[in-house]
PDB file of C-alpha atoms in Angstrom:
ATOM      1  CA  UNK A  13     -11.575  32.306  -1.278  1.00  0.00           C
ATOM      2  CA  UNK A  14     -12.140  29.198   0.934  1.00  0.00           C
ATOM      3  CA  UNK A  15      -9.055  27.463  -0.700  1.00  0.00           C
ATOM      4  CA  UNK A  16      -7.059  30.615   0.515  1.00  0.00           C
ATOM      5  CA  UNK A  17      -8.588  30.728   3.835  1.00  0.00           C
ATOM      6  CA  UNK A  18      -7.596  27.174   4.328  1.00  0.00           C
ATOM      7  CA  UNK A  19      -4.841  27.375   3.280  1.00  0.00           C
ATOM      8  CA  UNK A  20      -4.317  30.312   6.071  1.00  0.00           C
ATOM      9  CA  UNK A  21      -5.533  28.589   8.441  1.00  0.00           C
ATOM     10  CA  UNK A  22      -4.287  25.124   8.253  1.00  0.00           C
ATOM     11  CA  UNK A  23      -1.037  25.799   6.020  1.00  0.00           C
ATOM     12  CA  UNK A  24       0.338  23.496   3.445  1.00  0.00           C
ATOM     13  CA  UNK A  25       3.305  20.948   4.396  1.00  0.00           C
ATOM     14  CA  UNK A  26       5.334  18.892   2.711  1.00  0.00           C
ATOM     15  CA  UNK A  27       4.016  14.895   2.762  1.00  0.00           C
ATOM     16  CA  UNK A  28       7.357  13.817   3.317  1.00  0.00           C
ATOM     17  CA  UNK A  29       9.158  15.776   6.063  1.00  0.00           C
ATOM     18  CA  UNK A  30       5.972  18.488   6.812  1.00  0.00           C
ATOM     19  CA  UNK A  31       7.991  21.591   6.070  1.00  0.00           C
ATOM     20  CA  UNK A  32       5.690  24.115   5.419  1.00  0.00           C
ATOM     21  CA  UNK A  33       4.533  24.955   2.203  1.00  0.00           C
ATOM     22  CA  UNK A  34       3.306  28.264  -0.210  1.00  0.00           C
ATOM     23  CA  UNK A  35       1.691  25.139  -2.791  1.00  0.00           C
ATOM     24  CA  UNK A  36       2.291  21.787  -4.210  1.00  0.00           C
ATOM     25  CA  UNK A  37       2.243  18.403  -1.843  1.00  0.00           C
ATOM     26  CA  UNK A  38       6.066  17.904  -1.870  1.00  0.00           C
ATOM     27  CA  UNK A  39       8.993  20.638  -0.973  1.00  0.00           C
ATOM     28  CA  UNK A  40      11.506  20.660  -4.070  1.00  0.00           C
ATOM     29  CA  UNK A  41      14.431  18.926  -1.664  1.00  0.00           C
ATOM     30  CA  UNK A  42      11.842  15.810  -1.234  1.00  0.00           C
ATOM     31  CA  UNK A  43      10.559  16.008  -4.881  1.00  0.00           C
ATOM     32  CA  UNK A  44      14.257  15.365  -5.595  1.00  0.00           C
ATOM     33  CA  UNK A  45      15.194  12.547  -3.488  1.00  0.00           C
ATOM     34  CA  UNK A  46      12.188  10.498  -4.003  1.00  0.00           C
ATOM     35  CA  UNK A  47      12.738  10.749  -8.028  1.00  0.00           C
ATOM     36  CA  UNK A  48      16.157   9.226  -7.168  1.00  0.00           C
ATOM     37  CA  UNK A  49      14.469   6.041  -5.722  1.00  0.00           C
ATOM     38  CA  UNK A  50      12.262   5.817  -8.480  1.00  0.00           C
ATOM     39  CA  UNK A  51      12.273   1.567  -9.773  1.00  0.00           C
ATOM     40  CA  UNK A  52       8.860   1.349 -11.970  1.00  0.00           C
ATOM     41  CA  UNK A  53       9.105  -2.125 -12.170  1.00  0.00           C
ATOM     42  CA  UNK A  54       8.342  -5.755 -10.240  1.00  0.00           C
ATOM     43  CA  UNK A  55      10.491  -8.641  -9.069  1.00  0.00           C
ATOM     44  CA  UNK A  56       9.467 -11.804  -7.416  1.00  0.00           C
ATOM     45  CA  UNK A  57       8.467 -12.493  -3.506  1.00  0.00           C
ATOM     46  CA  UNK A  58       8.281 -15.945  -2.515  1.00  0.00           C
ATOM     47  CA  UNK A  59       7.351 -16.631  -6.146  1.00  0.00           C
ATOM     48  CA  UNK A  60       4.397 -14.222  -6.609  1.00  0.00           C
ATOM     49  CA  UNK A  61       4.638 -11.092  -9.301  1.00  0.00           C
ATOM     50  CA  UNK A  62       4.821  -7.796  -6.960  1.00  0.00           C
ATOM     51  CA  UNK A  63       5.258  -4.533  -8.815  1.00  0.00           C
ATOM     52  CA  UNK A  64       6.601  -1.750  -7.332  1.00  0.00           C
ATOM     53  CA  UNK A  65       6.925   2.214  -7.766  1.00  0.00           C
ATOM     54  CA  UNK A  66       9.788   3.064  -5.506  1.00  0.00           C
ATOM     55  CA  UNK A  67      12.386   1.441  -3.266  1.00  0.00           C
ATOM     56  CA  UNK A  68      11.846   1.709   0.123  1.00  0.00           C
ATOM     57  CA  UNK A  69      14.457   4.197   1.337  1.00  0.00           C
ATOM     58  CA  UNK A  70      15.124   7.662   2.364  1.00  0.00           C
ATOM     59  CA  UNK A  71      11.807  10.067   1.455  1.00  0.00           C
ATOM     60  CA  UNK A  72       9.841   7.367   0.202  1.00  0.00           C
ATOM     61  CA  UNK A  73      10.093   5.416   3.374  1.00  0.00           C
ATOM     62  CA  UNK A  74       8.841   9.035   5.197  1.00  0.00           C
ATOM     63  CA  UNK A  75       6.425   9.451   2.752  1.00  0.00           C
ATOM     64  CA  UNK A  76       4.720   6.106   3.642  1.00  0.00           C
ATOM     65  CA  UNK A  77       4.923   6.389   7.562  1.00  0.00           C
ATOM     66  CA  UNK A  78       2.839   9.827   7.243  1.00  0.00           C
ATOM     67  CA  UNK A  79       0.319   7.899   5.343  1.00  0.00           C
ATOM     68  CA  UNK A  80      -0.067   5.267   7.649  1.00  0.00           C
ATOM     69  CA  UNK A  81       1.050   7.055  10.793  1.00  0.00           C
ATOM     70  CA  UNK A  82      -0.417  10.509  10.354  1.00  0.00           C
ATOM     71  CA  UNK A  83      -3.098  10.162   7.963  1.00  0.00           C
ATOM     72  CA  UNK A  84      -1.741  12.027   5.211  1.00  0.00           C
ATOM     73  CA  UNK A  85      -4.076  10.217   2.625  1.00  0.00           C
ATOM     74  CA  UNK A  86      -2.453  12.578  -0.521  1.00  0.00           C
ATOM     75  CA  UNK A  87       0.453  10.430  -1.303  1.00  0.00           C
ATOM     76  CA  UNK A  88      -2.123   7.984  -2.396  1.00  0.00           C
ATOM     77  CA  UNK A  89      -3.466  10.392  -5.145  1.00  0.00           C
ATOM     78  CA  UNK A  90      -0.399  11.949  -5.670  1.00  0.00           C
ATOM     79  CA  UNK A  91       1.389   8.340  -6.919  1.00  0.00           C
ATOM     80  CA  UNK A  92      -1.973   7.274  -8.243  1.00  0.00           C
ATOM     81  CA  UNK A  93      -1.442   7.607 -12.176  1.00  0.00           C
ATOM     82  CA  UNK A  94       2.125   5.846 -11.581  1.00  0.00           C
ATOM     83  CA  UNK A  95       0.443   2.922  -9.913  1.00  0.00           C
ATOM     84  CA  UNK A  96      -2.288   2.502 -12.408  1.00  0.00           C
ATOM     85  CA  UNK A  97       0.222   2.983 -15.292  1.00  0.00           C
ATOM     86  CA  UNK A  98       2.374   0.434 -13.527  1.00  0.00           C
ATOM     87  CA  UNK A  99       0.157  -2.608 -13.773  1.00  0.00           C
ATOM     88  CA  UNK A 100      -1.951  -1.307 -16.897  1.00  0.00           C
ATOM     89  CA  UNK A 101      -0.400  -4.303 -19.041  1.00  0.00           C
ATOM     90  CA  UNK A 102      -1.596  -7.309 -16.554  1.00  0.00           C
ATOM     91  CA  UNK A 103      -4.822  -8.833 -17.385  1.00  0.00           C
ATOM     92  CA  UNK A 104      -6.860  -9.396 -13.689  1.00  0.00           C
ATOM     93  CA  UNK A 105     -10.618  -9.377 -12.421  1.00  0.00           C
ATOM     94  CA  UNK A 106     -10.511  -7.222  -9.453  1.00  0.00           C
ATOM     95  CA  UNK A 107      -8.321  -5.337  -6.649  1.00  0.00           C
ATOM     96  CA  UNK A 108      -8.606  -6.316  -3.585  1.00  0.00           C
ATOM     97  CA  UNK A 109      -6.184  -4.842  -0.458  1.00  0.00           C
ATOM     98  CA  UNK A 110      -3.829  -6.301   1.827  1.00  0.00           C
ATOM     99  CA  UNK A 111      -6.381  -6.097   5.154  1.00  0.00           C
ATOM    100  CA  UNK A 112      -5.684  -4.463   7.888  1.00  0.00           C
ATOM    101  CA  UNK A 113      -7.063  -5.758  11.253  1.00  0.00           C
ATOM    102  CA  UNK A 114     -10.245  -3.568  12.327  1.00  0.00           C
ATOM    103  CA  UNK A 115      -8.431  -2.082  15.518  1.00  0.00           C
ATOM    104  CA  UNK A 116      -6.212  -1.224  13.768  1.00  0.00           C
ATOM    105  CA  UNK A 117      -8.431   0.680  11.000  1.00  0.00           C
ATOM    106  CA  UNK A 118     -10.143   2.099  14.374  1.00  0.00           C
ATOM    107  CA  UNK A 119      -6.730   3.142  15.616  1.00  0.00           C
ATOM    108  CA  UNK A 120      -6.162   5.272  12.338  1.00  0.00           C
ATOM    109  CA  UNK A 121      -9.372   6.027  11.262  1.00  0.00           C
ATOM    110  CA  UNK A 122      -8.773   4.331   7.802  1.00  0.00           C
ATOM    111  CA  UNK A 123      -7.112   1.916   6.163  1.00  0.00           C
ATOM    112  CA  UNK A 124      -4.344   2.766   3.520  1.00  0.00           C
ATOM    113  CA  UNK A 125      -4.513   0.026   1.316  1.00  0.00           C
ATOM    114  CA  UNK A 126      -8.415  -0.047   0.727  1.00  0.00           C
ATOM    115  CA  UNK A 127      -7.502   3.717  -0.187  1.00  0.00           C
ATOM    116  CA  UNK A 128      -5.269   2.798  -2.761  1.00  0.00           C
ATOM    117  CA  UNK A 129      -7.508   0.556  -3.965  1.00  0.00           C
ATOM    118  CA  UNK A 130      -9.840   2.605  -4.533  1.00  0.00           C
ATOM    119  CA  UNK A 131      -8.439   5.025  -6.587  1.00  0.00           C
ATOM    120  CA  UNK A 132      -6.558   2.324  -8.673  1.00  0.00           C
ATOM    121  CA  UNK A 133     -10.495   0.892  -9.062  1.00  0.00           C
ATOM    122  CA  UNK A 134     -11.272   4.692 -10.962  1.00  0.00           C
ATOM    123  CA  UNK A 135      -7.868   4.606 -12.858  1.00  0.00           C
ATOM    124  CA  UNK A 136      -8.550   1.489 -14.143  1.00  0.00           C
ATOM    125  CA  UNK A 137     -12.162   0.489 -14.336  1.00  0.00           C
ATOM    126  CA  UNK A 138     -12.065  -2.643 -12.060  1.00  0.00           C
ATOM    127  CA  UNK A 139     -14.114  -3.871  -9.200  1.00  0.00           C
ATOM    128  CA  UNK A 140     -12.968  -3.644  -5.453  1.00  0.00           C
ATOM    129  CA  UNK A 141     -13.091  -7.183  -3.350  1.00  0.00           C
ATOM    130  CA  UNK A 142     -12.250  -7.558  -0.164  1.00  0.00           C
ATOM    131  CA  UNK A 143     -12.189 -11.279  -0.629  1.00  0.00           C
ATOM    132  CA  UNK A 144      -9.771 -11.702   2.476  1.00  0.00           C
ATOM    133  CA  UNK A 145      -9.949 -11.064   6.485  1.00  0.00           C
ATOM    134  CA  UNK A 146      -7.342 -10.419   8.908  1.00  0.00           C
ATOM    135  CA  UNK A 147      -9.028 -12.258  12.124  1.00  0.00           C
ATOM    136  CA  UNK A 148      -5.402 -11.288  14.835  1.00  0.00           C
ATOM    137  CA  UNK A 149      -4.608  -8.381  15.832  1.00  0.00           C
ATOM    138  CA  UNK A 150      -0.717  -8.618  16.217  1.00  0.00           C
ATOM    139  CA  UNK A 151       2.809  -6.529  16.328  1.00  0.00           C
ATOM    140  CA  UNK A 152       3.305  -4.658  13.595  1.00  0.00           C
ATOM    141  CA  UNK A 153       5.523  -6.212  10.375  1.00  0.00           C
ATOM    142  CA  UNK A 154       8.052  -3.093  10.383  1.00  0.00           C
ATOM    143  CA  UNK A 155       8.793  -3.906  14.003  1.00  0.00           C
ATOM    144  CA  UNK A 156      10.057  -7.428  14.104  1.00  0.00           C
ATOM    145  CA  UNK A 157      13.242  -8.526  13.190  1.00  0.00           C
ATOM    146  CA  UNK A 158      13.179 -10.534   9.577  1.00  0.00           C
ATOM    147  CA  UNK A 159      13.110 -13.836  11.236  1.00  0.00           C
ATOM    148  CA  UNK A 160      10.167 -13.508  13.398  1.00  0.00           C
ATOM    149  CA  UNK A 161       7.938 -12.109  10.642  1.00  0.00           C
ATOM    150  CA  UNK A 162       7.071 -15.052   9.699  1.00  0.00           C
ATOM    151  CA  UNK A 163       5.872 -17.155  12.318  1.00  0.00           C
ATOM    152  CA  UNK A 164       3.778 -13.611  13.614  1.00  0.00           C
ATOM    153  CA  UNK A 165       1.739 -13.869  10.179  1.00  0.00           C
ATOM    154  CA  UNK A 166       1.077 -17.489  10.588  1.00  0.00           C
ATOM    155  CA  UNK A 167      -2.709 -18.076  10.644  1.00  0.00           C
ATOM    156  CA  UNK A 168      -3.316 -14.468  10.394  1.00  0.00           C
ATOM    157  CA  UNK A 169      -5.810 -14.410   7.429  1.00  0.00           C
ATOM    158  CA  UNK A 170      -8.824 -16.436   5.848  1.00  0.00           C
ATOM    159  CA  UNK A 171     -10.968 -15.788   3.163  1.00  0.00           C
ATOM    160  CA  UNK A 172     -14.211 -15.133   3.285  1.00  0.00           C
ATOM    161  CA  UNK A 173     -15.691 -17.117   0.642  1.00  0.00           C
ATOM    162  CA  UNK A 174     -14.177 -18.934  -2.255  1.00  0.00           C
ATOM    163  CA  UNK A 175     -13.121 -17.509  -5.753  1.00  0.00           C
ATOM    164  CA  UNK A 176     -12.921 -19.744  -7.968  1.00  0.00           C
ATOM    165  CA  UNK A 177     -11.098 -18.253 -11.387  1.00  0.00           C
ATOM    166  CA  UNK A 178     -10.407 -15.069 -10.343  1.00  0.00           C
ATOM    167  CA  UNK A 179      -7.104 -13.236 -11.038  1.00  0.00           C
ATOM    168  CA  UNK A 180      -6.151 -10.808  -8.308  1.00  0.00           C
ATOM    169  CA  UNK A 181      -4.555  -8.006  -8.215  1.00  0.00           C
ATOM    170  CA  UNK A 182      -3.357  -7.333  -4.148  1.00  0.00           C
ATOM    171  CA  UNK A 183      -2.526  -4.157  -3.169  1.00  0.00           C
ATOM    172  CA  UNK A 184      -0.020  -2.844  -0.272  1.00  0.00           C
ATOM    173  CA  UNK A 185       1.847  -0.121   1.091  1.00  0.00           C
ATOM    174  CA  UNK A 186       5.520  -1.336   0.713  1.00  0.00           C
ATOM    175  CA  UNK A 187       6.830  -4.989   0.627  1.00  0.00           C
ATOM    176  CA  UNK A 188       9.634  -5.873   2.591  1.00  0.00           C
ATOM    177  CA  UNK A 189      10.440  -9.029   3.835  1.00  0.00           C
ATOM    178  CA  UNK A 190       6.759 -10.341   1.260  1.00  0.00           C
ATOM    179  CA  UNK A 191       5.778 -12.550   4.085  1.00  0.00           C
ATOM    180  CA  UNK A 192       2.669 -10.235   4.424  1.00  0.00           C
ATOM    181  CA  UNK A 193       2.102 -10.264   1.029  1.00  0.00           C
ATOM    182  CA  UNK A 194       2.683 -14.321   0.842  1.00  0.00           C
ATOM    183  CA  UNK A 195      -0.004 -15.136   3.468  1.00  0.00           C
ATOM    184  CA  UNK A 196      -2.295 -13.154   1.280  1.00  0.00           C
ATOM    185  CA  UNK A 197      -1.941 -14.413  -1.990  1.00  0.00           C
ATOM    186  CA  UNK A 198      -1.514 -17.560  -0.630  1.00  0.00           C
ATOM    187  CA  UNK A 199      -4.629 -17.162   1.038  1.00  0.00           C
ATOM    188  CA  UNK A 200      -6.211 -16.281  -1.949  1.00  0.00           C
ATOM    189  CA  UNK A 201      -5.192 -19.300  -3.896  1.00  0.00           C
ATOM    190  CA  UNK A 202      -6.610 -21.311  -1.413  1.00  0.00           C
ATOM    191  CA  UNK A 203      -9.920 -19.504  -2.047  1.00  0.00           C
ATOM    192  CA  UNK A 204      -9.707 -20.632  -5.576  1.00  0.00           C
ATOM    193  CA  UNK A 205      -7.830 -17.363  -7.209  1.00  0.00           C
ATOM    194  CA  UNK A 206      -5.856 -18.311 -10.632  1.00  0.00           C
ATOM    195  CA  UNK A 207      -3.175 -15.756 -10.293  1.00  0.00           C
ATOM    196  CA  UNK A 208      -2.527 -13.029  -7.654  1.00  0.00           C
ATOM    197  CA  UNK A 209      -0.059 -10.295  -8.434  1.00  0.00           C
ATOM    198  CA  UNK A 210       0.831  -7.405  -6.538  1.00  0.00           C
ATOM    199  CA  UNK A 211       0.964  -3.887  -6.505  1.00  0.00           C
ATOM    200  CA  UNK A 212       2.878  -1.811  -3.652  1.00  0.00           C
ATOM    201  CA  UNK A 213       4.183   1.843  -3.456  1.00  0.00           C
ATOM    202  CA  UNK A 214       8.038   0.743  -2.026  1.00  0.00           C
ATOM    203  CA  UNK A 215       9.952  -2.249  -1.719  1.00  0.00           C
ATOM    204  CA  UNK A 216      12.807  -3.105   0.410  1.00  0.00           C
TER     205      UNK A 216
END
């Protein structure tokens, strides 16, 4: 009865482009298009392992702005046994997420990667370290041309304390240019971390 009333009152819509919904998370238009851009698989960014459930197009690229940009947390748990099932072969320590600056956690009232980690930390049993900090608040990634992504990352991060050993498993959103992604696992090595790979919903 109080799924129904919900359901009433605030009605079901589509994660990707919020048409309204009788059940399920995705409308069968959406479902289709995002199964076309389906890659399962990981390539190299600036020499670091990244795997990667979709390509960052179309759907999936709507898909991931509502998560970020209007809090719709279910495409986390909706892609969650993919991503677990992605990286279920690679032998690391803990997950730790790309960080987010804290205004900017304030400014959405969570942050998506420490969700995904999360729920990749039940799927698959391992620990949750936030072993990094993001101490500048700066223009977003998605905004800047490619070749001024680079220089507004530099100096962005620092570890918190050193790792010695550990092999990482770094968790973001989507990868696009991987300069993001570099200044973290780069980061981490610096801390001490034997490996870092990564894990990300979409790639470029």
């Amino acid at each position: 009865m109080l799924r129904a009333i919900t359901d009433f009152l605030f009605p079901p819509i589509c994660l990707a482009c919020k048409r309204e919904l009788s059940e399920n998370l995705l409308c069968d238009t959406c479902w289709s298009e995002i199964t076309d851009l389906v890659i399962f698989n990981f390539d190299y960014f600036h020499g670091f392992k990244v795997y990667s459930l979709f390509k960052y197009s179309g759907k999936v690229e709507e898909l991931i702005k509502n998560l970020k940009y209007s809090g719709f947390r279910e495409v986390v748990k909706l892609f969650s046994n993919h991503l677990a099932n992605l990286v279920s072969n690679e032998d690391f320590d803990v997950i730790t997420p790309v960080p987010l600056h804290p205004a900017r956690v304030r400014e959405r009232g969570f942050s998506q990667t420490l969700e995904m980690a999360k729920i990749l930390s039940l799927r698959l049993g391992k620990p949750i370290r936030e072993y990094i900090f993001r101490h500048s608040y700066r223009k977003i990634q998605s905004f800047l041309p490619y070749d001024e992504r680079a220089k507004n990352l530099k100096g962005a991060y620092s570890f918190l304390k050193p790792i010695p050993g550990e092999r990482i498993l770094l968790v973001d959103d989507v990868i696009t240019s991987g300069y993001t992604f570099y200044e973290c696992a780069r980061t981490l090595i610096e801390a001490g971390a034997e490996e870092v790979i990564g894990l990300t919903l979409a790639r470029a």
